[in-house]
Amino acid sequence: LSFESRAQVGDFLTLYVQPEVDGNEEFGAARLGTGYAKLTLYNVELLVGRDSLWWGPGLFGSLILSNNAPPLDQIRIGSAEPFLLPWIGEWVGPTKLLGFVSELEERRDHPRANLAGIRGTIAPLSVLELGASYANMFGGTDRPRLSGVDDYLRALFDPPASDQAANRRFRNNLLFALDGDLRLRNVNRYRVPSRDLRLYGEFGWDDTCCNSNYVPLKDAISGLIGVHLLGLFEIDGLDARFEYAESSKLSFTHNQFYRGYWTRGEVISHAIGTDGTAFNSRITSRVDDDLMVGVGMTRLVIGNTTNPVSGSQERRWGGAIDVTYRFGGVYSLFAQYQLTRTTNRNFVVGHDGFDNLVLLELTRSFR
């Protein structure tokens, strides 16, 4: 059970809070799911608090940051709206930049490790957006610890640091990704079964080869591709989306951060983890201005970032149906039912079963 509330003070301050309550017959807990204060001045946003980050064009996952793991406690700064860079802005187009730093939990491989990241996007054409993402897990309160600005700069940016045993003090788990999003209109004239079309993809890699963190290694690359058909069969309001992602046997793993690219039990990037695959599809139909119906299908093969050589993979196959209805001018109701068949749950062979999930969400706007 959760609820959310947002307050806006002028054009410069946003306050948001989303507490959550979990419980069953034997256990109950309340916590802050998401909560932050965001200050906006001169097209610069500064956010302090707990929030999720999603980098990249994917709908069902991302190779760097997604909402698969719980929200991060962070300080974040970036551009509120796209802007033109000096000198080269005319050629690269509207640009957005974002950076953050976060402190992870105490109970993990290296307590209170940090996670930092930078992302930039450009739109050189009205139909094309390109992005680049960088994330780095480093540090921790256990020994040997970083001390001084020089140490932090080396852990953040020095390629030879990484996960080599001789560099335990400068341990860092670096991830990179490049992505693109192409939007095409009126493609039905080329016998495509939709009015408009989006094609998008993401290519990622981490902890690499050639004594450098920046050169991709085949065994540590991951990829994501997607197709978004808008106006399917030239029917207004009927859309379809198909997305496939795949990771390799070293994706999201690390020698020193031995749990991998992970926080609070979940992979920070895509849910597939190490050596996994995902195929997702979703079709939505906007019946009228107030009613939308959706149906989706998911097939996941999930690898273990902590012990990828074990060979045990969790597999999920399922579907979902949902309805969104707006009423009363200020209310919106979202209802969804999901059914999933899971095998080798939590990478335990033979731990199989069905999962049923009912989600109800009521939104009331005070604007």
XYZ file of C-alpha atoms in Angstrom, residues 26-243:
218
model
C 3.549 -12.229 10.176
C 5.316 -9.053 9.130
C 4.663 -5.366 8.593
C 6.891 -2.427 7.724
C 6.519 1.205 6.724
C 9.165 3.126 4.822
C 9.718 6.070 2.554
C 9.557 4.699 -0.975
C 10.372 7.958 -2.727
C 10.786 11.481 -1.436
C 12.731 14.522 -2.543
C 12.977 18.274 -2.825
C 13.798 19.725 -6.248
C 14.969 23.281 -6.808
C 14.835 24.756 -10.331
C 16.653 27.977 -11.212
C 17.824 29.251 -14.617
C 17.195 25.889 -16.323
C 19.217 24.024 -13.675
C 17.551 21.410 -11.475
C 19.003 20.344 -8.123
C 17.363 17.324 -6.494
C 18.107 16.005 -3.009
C 16.368 12.904 -1.702
C 15.314 9.398 -2.708
C 14.275 8.787 -6.300
C 14.619 6.348 -9.200
C 16.567 7.078 -12.365
C 15.803 5.671 -15.808
C 18.383 6.243 -18.527
C 17.782 5.257 -22.124
C 14.838 4.807 -24.504
C 13.658 1.374 -23.319
C 10.188 0.891 -21.826
C 10.849 -2.394 -20.011
C 14.485 -1.981 -18.960
C 17.739 -0.053 -19.214
C 21.370 -1.163 -19.400
C 22.613 1.456 -16.905
C 19.850 2.710 -14.600
C 16.214 1.653 -14.256
C 13.567 1.236 -11.570
C 14.296 -2.496 -11.182
C 16.109 -1.767 -7.898
C 14.698 0.419 -5.098
C 15.129 4.203 -5.472
C 18.547 5.667 -4.658
C 19.392 8.218 -1.966
C 21.083 10.841 -4.090
C 22.083 14.363 -4.955
C 21.323 15.116 -8.595
C 21.929 18.112 -10.818
C 21.015 18.607 -14.450
C 19.307 20.730 -17.048
C 15.569 21.208 -16.632
C 14.989 21.691 -20.370
C 17.117 21.033 -23.472
C 19.529 23.834 -24.361
C 22.023 24.684 -27.097
C 25.718 24.325 -26.318
C 28.031 27.236 -27.164
C 29.738 27.085 -30.581
C 28.561 23.566 -31.508
C 24.905 23.775 -30.494
C 23.763 24.485 -34.039
C 25.215 21.151 -35.214
C 24.499 18.811 -32.289
C 21.045 20.239 -31.565
C 19.195 20.537 -28.241
C 21.215 19.021 -25.386
C 20.424 17.733 -21.892
C 22.999 16.918 -19.201
C 22.556 15.145 -15.874
C 24.830 13.962 -13.082
C 24.272 12.376 -9.677
C 26.023 10.789 -6.721
C 24.424 8.289 -4.354
C 25.376 6.367 -1.224
C 24.313 2.713 -1.142
C 23.258 0.595 1.823
C 25.322 -0.596 4.809
C 24.712 -4.346 4.456
C 26.468 -5.183 1.192
C 29.846 -6.363 -0.147
C 31.450 -2.956 0.560
C 29.367 -0.985 3.086
C 28.189 2.473 2.065
C 29.726 2.276 -1.393
C 29.025 5.189 -3.696
C 27.359 5.211 -7.092
C 27.873 8.158 -9.435
C 26.749 8.742 -12.984
C 26.642 11.188 -15.869
C 24.289 11.205 -18.862
C 24.028 13.460 -21.890
C 21.656 13.526 -24.846
C 21.655 15.445 -28.116
C 19.082 15.785 -30.887
C 20.967 16.573 -34.114
C 17.755 16.002 -36.106
C 14.116 16.511 -35.190
C 13.577 12.760 -35.649
C 16.725 11.525 -33.882
C 17.986 11.593 -30.300
C 21.367 10.170 -29.239
C 22.495 9.498 -25.683
C 25.576 8.435 -23.723
C 25.606 7.173 -20.128
C 28.359 6.495 -17.599
C 27.971 4.977 -14.127
C 30.597 4.109 -11.526
C 30.246 2.124 -8.305
C 33.233 2.851 -6.069
C 34.523 3.313 -2.541
C 32.958 2.013 0.661
C 33.599 2.524 4.374
C 35.668 -0.661 4.775
C 39.448 -0.626 4.398
C 41.345 0.296 2.357
C 39.369 3.527 2.013
C 39.675 6.443 -0.357
C 41.116 9.628 1.127
C 41.445 12.998 -0.512
C 40.335 14.461 -3.807
C 43.075 12.703 -5.798
C 41.902 9.273 -4.646
C 38.296 9.980 -5.606
C 39.281 11.323 -9.012
C 41.349 8.206 -9.684
C 38.519 5.877 -8.661
C 36.093 7.821 -10.844
C 38.104 8.345 -14.003
C 41.426 6.448 -14.055
C 41.045 3.466 -16.432
C 43.606 1.104 -14.786
C 41.900 1.305 -11.372
C 38.866 -0.941 -11.959
C 38.589 -4.380 -10.370
C 42.209 -5.545 -10.353
C 43.342 -7.143 -7.085
C 46.311 -4.782 -6.807
C 43.979 -1.774 -6.774
C 41.593 -2.657 -3.929
C 41.733 0.880 -2.597
C 40.627 2.256 -5.966
C 38.031 -0.416 -6.696
C 35.451 0.810 -9.176
C 32.792 -0.843 -11.279
C 32.355 1.220 -14.444
C 29.500 0.873 -16.916
C 28.939 2.664 -20.207
C 26.101 2.784 -22.720
C 25.263 4.475 -26.005
C 21.668 4.742 -27.204
C 19.619 6.109 -30.068
C 15.943 6.848 -30.689
C 14.664 7.353 -34.261
C 11.096 8.626 -34.811
C 9.549 8.383 -38.281
C 6.161 9.729 -39.372
C 3.733 8.522 -42.044
C 5.573 5.246 -42.625
C 2.329 3.591 -43.741
C 3.113 4.769 -47.268
C 6.009 2.267 -47.226
C 3.655 -0.622 -46.327
C 4.579 -0.515 -42.642
C 1.471 -1.556 -40.639
C 1.338 1.686 -38.627
C 1.060 5.399 -39.205
C 4.212 6.356 -37.262
C 7.237 4.339 -36.132
C 9.907 4.510 -33.443
C 13.095 2.454 -33.612
C 15.423 2.554 -30.630
C 18.402 0.719 -29.243
C 21.032 0.711 -26.525
C 24.541 -0.779 -26.466
C 26.310 -1.198 -23.110
C 29.539 -2.576 -21.692
C 31.391 -2.733 -18.379
C 34.861 -3.547 -17.018
C 36.540 -4.254 -20.241
C 39.846 -5.157 -21.831
C 43.189 -3.766 -22.973
C 44.069 -2.220 -19.584
C 41.263 0.288 -20.021
C 37.693 0.628 -18.779
C 36.652 2.283 -22.021
C 37.288 -0.493 -24.578
C 34.377 -2.976 -24.844
C 35.049 -6.648 -24.136
C 32.856 -9.144 -25.969
C 32.054 -11.077 -22.794
C 30.888 -7.909 -21.009
C 28.606 -6.272 -23.569
C 24.831 -5.995 -23.474
C 22.221 -4.766 -25.917
C 18.616 -3.654 -26.211
C 16.468 -3.020 -29.287
C 12.868 -1.899 -29.572
C 10.099 -1.144 -32.055
C 7.167 1.152 -31.281
C 4.269 1.161 -33.759
C 1.967 4.170 -33.324
C -1.406 4.144 -35.017
C -1.219 0.392 -35.633
C -3.158 -0.572 -38.784
C -3.784 3.188 -39.113
C -6.213 3.078 -36.173
C -5.967 6.173 -33.983
C -5.085 5.315 -30.392
C -3.895 1.764 -31.143
C -0.176 1.309 -30.387
C 2.138 -1.711 -30.119
C 5.594 -2.040 -28.633
C 8.122 -4.882 -28.819
C 11.453 -4.912 -26.991
